[in-house]
Amino acid sequence: NCLMCKGFITTPKHITQFEEALTILTKQIVNNENPHDKEHLYAVKRLYAAYLEQLYMRKEEIENAVIS
């Protein structure tokens, strides 16, 4: 389940999991005082956000294809 691994794949049905992960990461960032740890958490959050953006795009494509 490593987002950075070559074989990692996901689908729009996992959007909720990515949203939950972003919520958790945000709380961890707020509660963490170590600058190095915060930087790492921000990087992980950006990665999750990028995946979530792509998942929303795929979901919209699927919904548009069904409507057409």
Tab-separated table of N, CA and C in Angstrom:
chain	number	residue	atom	x	y	z
A	1	ASN	N	0.803	-1.200	0.000
A	1	ASN	CA	0.000	0.000	0.000
A	1	ASN	C	0.848	1.267	0.000
A	2	CYS	N	2.046	1.174	-0.502
A	2	CYS	CA	2.947	2.323	-0.547
A	2	CYS	C	2.648	3.168	-1.783
A	3	LEU	N	2.297	4.421	-1.575
A	3	LEU	CA	1.963	5.302	-2.693
A	3	LEU	C	3.143	5.527	-3.629
A	4	MET	N	4.326	5.307	-3.133
A	4	MET	CA	5.533	5.545	-3.933
A	4	MET	C	6.011	4.288	-4.677
A	5	CYS	N	5.462	3.140	-4.335
A	5	CYS	CA	5.898	1.891	-4.960
A	5	CYS	C	5.446	1.828	-6.416
A	6	LYS	N	6.269	1.239	-7.244
A	6	LYS	CA	6.013	1.160	-8.678
A	6	LYS	C	4.685	0.489	-9.001
A	7	GLY	N	4.319	-0.524	-8.282
A	7	GLY	CA	3.116	-1.285	-8.595
A	7	GLY	C	1.850	-0.764	-7.931
A	8	PHE	N	1.920	0.370	-7.238
A	8	PHE	CA	0.742	0.880	-6.536
A	8	PHE	C	-0.320	1.350	-7.512
A	9	ILE	N	-1.553	0.906	-7.281
A	9	ILE	CA	-2.696	1.393	-8.059
A	9	ILE	C	-3.856	1.621	-7.099
A	10	THR	N	-4.764	2.472	-7.508
A	10	THR	CA	-5.964	2.721	-6.717
A	10	THR	C	-7.096	3.107	-7.652
A	11	THR	N	-8.287	3.176	-7.116
A	11	THR	CA	-9.465	3.505	-7.922
A	11	THR	C	-10.305	4.536	-7.173
A	12	PRO	N	-11.242	5.167	-7.873
A	12	PRO	CA	-12.098	6.157	-7.214
A	12	PRO	C	-12.880	5.627	-6.011
A	13	LYS	N	-13.062	4.331	-5.928
A	13	LYS	CA	-13.792	3.804	-4.764
A	13	LYS	C	-13.014	4.005	-3.459
A	14	HIS	N	-11.747	4.412	-3.558
A	14	HIS	CA	-10.919	4.655	-2.371
A	14	HIS	C	-10.794	6.138	-2.021
A	15	ILE	N	-11.599	6.978	-2.645
A	15	ILE	CA	-11.538	8.420	-2.380
A	15	ILE	C	-11.698	8.717	-0.887
A	16	THR	N	-12.646	8.064	-0.252
A	16	THR	CA	-12.894	8.302	1.172
A	16	THR	C	-11.655	8.018	2.011
A	17	GLN	N	-10.933	6.969	1.682
A	17	GLN	CA	-9.718	6.635	2.423
A	17	GLN	C	-8.662	7.726	2.267
A	18	PHE	N	-8.545	8.285	1.078
A	18	PHE	CA	-7.579	9.358	0.852
A	18	PHE	C	-8.005	10.625	1.591
A	19	GLU	N	-9.289	10.912	1.612
A	19	GLU	CA	-9.785	12.075	2.352
A	19	GLU	C	-9.515	11.916	3.847
A	20	GLU	N	-9.736	10.725	4.363
A	20	GLU	CA	-9.472	10.452	5.778
A	20	GLU	C	-7.986	10.580	6.084
A	21	ALA	N	-7.157	10.080	5.199
A	21	ALA	CA	-5.708	10.178	5.391
A	21	ALA	C	-5.271	11.642	5.421
A	22	LEU	N	-5.848	12.465	4.561
A	22	LEU	CA	-5.509	13.891	4.550
A	22	LEU	C	-5.934	14.569	5.854
A	23	THR	N	-7.073	14.191	6.384
A	23	THR	CA	-7.533	14.742	7.663
A	23	THR	C	-6.571	14.369	8.787
A	24	ILE	N	-6.165	13.120	8.806
A	24	ILE	CA	-5.214	12.649	9.824
A	24	ILE	C	-3.882	13.365	9.679
A	25	LEU	N	-3.389	13.488	8.460
A	25	LEU	CA	-2.108	14.171	8.240
A	25	LEU	C	-2.179	15.626	8.681
A	26	THR	N	-3.286	16.291	8.407
A	26	THR	CA	-3.446	17.685	8.820
A	26	THR	C	-3.353	17.798	10.340
A	27	LYS	N	-4.019	16.904	11.055
A	27	LYS	CA	-3.963	16.912	12.520
A	27	LYS	C	-2.546	16.643	13.010
A	28	GLN	N	-1.855	15.713	12.362
A	28	GLN	CA	-0.483	15.403	12.761
A	28	GLN	C	0.434	16.610	12.545
A	29	ILE	N	0.226	17.321	11.458
A	29	ILE	CA	1.043	18.506	11.173
A	29	ILE	C	0.813	19.570	12.240
A	30	VAL	N	-0.450	19.818	12.557
A	30	VAL	CA	-0.796	20.833	13.553
A	30	VAL	C	-0.214	20.481	14.920
A	31	ASN	N	-0.256	19.217	15.277
A	31	ASN	CA	0.180	18.784	16.606
A	31	ASN	C	1.676	18.519	16.716
A	32	ASN	N	2.400	18.602	15.630
A	32	ASN	CA	3.827	18.290	15.647
A	32	ASN	C	4.644	19.577	15.706
A	33	GLU	N	5.620	19.612	16.590
A	33	GLU	CA	6.448	20.805	16.740
A	33	GLU	C	7.823	20.655	16.096
A	34	ASN	N	8.158	19.469	15.662
A	34	ASN	CA	9.473	19.222	15.067
A	34	ASN	C	9.450	19.655	13.592
A	35	PRO	N	10.265	20.636	13.212
A	35	PRO	CA	10.259	21.130	11.828
A	35	PRO	C	10.552	20.040	10.791
A	36	HIS	N	11.463	19.136	11.096
A	36	HIS	CA	11.796	18.058	10.158
A	36	HIS	C	10.591	17.142	9.956
A	37	ASP	N	9.939	16.773	11.054
A	37	ASP	CA	8.756	15.916	10.956
A	37	ASP	C	7.632	16.612	10.198
A	38	LYS	N	7.440	17.912	10.465
A	38	LYS	CA	6.399	18.660	9.755
A	38	LYS	C	6.674	18.676	8.263
A	39	GLU	N	7.925	18.884	7.885
A	39	GLU	CA	8.289	18.901	6.465
A	39	GLU	C	7.958	17.563	5.814
A	40	HIS	N	8.286	16.478	6.514
A	40	HIS	CA	7.982	15.145	5.997
A	40	HIS	C	6.465	14.954	5.855
A	41	LEU	N	5.717	15.347	6.873
A	41	LEU	CA	4.262	15.203	6.835
A	41	LEU	C	3.646	16.034	5.714
A	42	TYR	N	4.184	17.242	5.484
A	42	TYR	CA	3.689	18.067	4.368
A	42	TYR	C	3.934	17.366	3.028
A	43	ALA	N	5.097	16.737	2.888
A	43	ALA	CA	5.414	16.028	1.639
A	43	ALA	C	4.445	14.861	1.430
A	44	VAL	N	4.179	14.116	2.481
A	44	VAL	CA	3.243	12.991	2.388
A	44	VAL	C	1.841	13.515	2.068
A	45	LYS	N	1.465	14.630	2.694
A	45	LYS	CA	0.143	15.208	2.449
A	45	LYS	C	0.007	15.655	0.994
A	46	ARG	N	1.060	16.257	0.437
A	46	ARG	CA	1.027	16.661	-0.971
A	46	ARG	C	0.847	15.452	-1.878
A	47	LEU	N	1.492	14.349	-1.549
A	47	LEU	CA	1.366	13.132	-2.341
A	47	LEU	C	-0.072	12.605	-2.297
A	48	TYR	N	-0.641	12.532	-1.099
A	48	TYR	CA	-2.033	12.085	-0.975
A	48	TYR	C	-2.975	13.023	-1.717
A	49	ALA	N	-2.737	14.323	-1.616
A	49	ALA	CA	-3.590	15.297	-2.302
A	49	ALA	C	-3.505	15.135	-3.816
A	50	ALA	N	-2.307	14.857	-4.329
A	50	ALA	CA	-2.144	14.655	-5.774
A	50	ALA	C	-2.898	13.409	-6.235
A	51	TYR	N	-2.799	12.340	-5.461
A	51	TYR	CA	-3.552	11.129	-5.798
A	51	TYR	C	-5.056	11.404	-5.737
A	52	LEU	N	-5.490	12.120	-4.702
A	52	LEU	CA	-6.910	12.410	-4.553
A	52	LEU	C	-7.421	13.241	-5.725
A	53	GLU	N	-6.636	14.196	-6.157
A	53	GLU	CA	-7.026	14.997	-7.318
A	53	GLU	C	-7.230	14.116	-8.544
A	54	GLN	N	-6.316	13.190	-8.774
A	54	GLN	CA	-6.439	12.278	-9.912
A	54	GLN	C	-7.649	11.358	-9.760
A	55	LEU	N	-7.916	10.919	-8.541
A	55	LEU	CA	-9.078	10.060	-8.311
A	55	LEU	C	-10.378	10.803	-8.603
A	56	TYR	N	-10.453	12.073	-8.196
A	56	TYR	CA	-11.644	12.877	-8.517
A	56	TYR	C	-11.794	13.029	-10.025
A	57	MET	N	-10.697	13.232	-10.728
A	57	MET	CA	-10.749	13.369	-12.185
A	57	MET	C	-11.240	12.076	-12.826
A	58	ARG	N	-10.728	10.945	-12.380
A	58	ARG	CA	-11.155	9.650	-12.927
A	58	ARG	C	-12.631	9.404	-12.632
A	59	LYS	N	-13.059	9.749	-11.428
A	59	LYS	CA	-14.463	9.572	-11.062
A	59	LYS	C	-15.358	10.396	-11.982
A	60	GLU	N	-14.960	11.625	-12.246
A	60	GLU	CA	-15.742	12.481	-13.139
A	60	GLU	C	-15.776	11.914	-14.557
A	61	GLU	N	-14.641	11.397	-15.026
A	61	GLU	CA	-14.598	10.779	-16.354
A	61	GLU	C	-15.557	9.601	-16.434
A	62	ILE	N	-15.559	8.791	-15.408
A	62	ILE	CA	-16.439	7.612	-15.371
A	62	ILE	C	-17.896	8.050	-15.366
A	63	GLU	N	-18.220	9.028	-14.518
A	63	GLU	CA	-19.600	9.513	-14.455
A	63	GLU	C	-20.037	10.125	-15.782
A	64	ASN	N	-19.164	10.862	-16.435
A	64	ASN	CA	-19.499	11.462	-17.742
A	64	ASN	C	-19.678	10.390	-18.801
A	65	ALA	N	-18.903	9.327	-18.730
A	65	ALA	CA	-19.014	8.250	-19.709
A	65	ALA	C	-20.346	7.508	-19.546
A	66	VAL	N	-20.787	7.382	-18.322
A	66	VAL	CA	-22.053	6.696	-18.051
A	66	VAL	C	-23.220	7.538	-18.547
A	67	ILE	N	-23.113	8.856	-18.391
A	67	ILE	CA	-24.183	9.763	-18.821
A	67	ILE	C	-24.284	9.807	-20.336
A	68	SER	N	-23.146	9.746	-21.025
A	68	SER	CA	-23.133	9.854	-22.497
A	68	SER	C	-23.719	8.694	-23.199
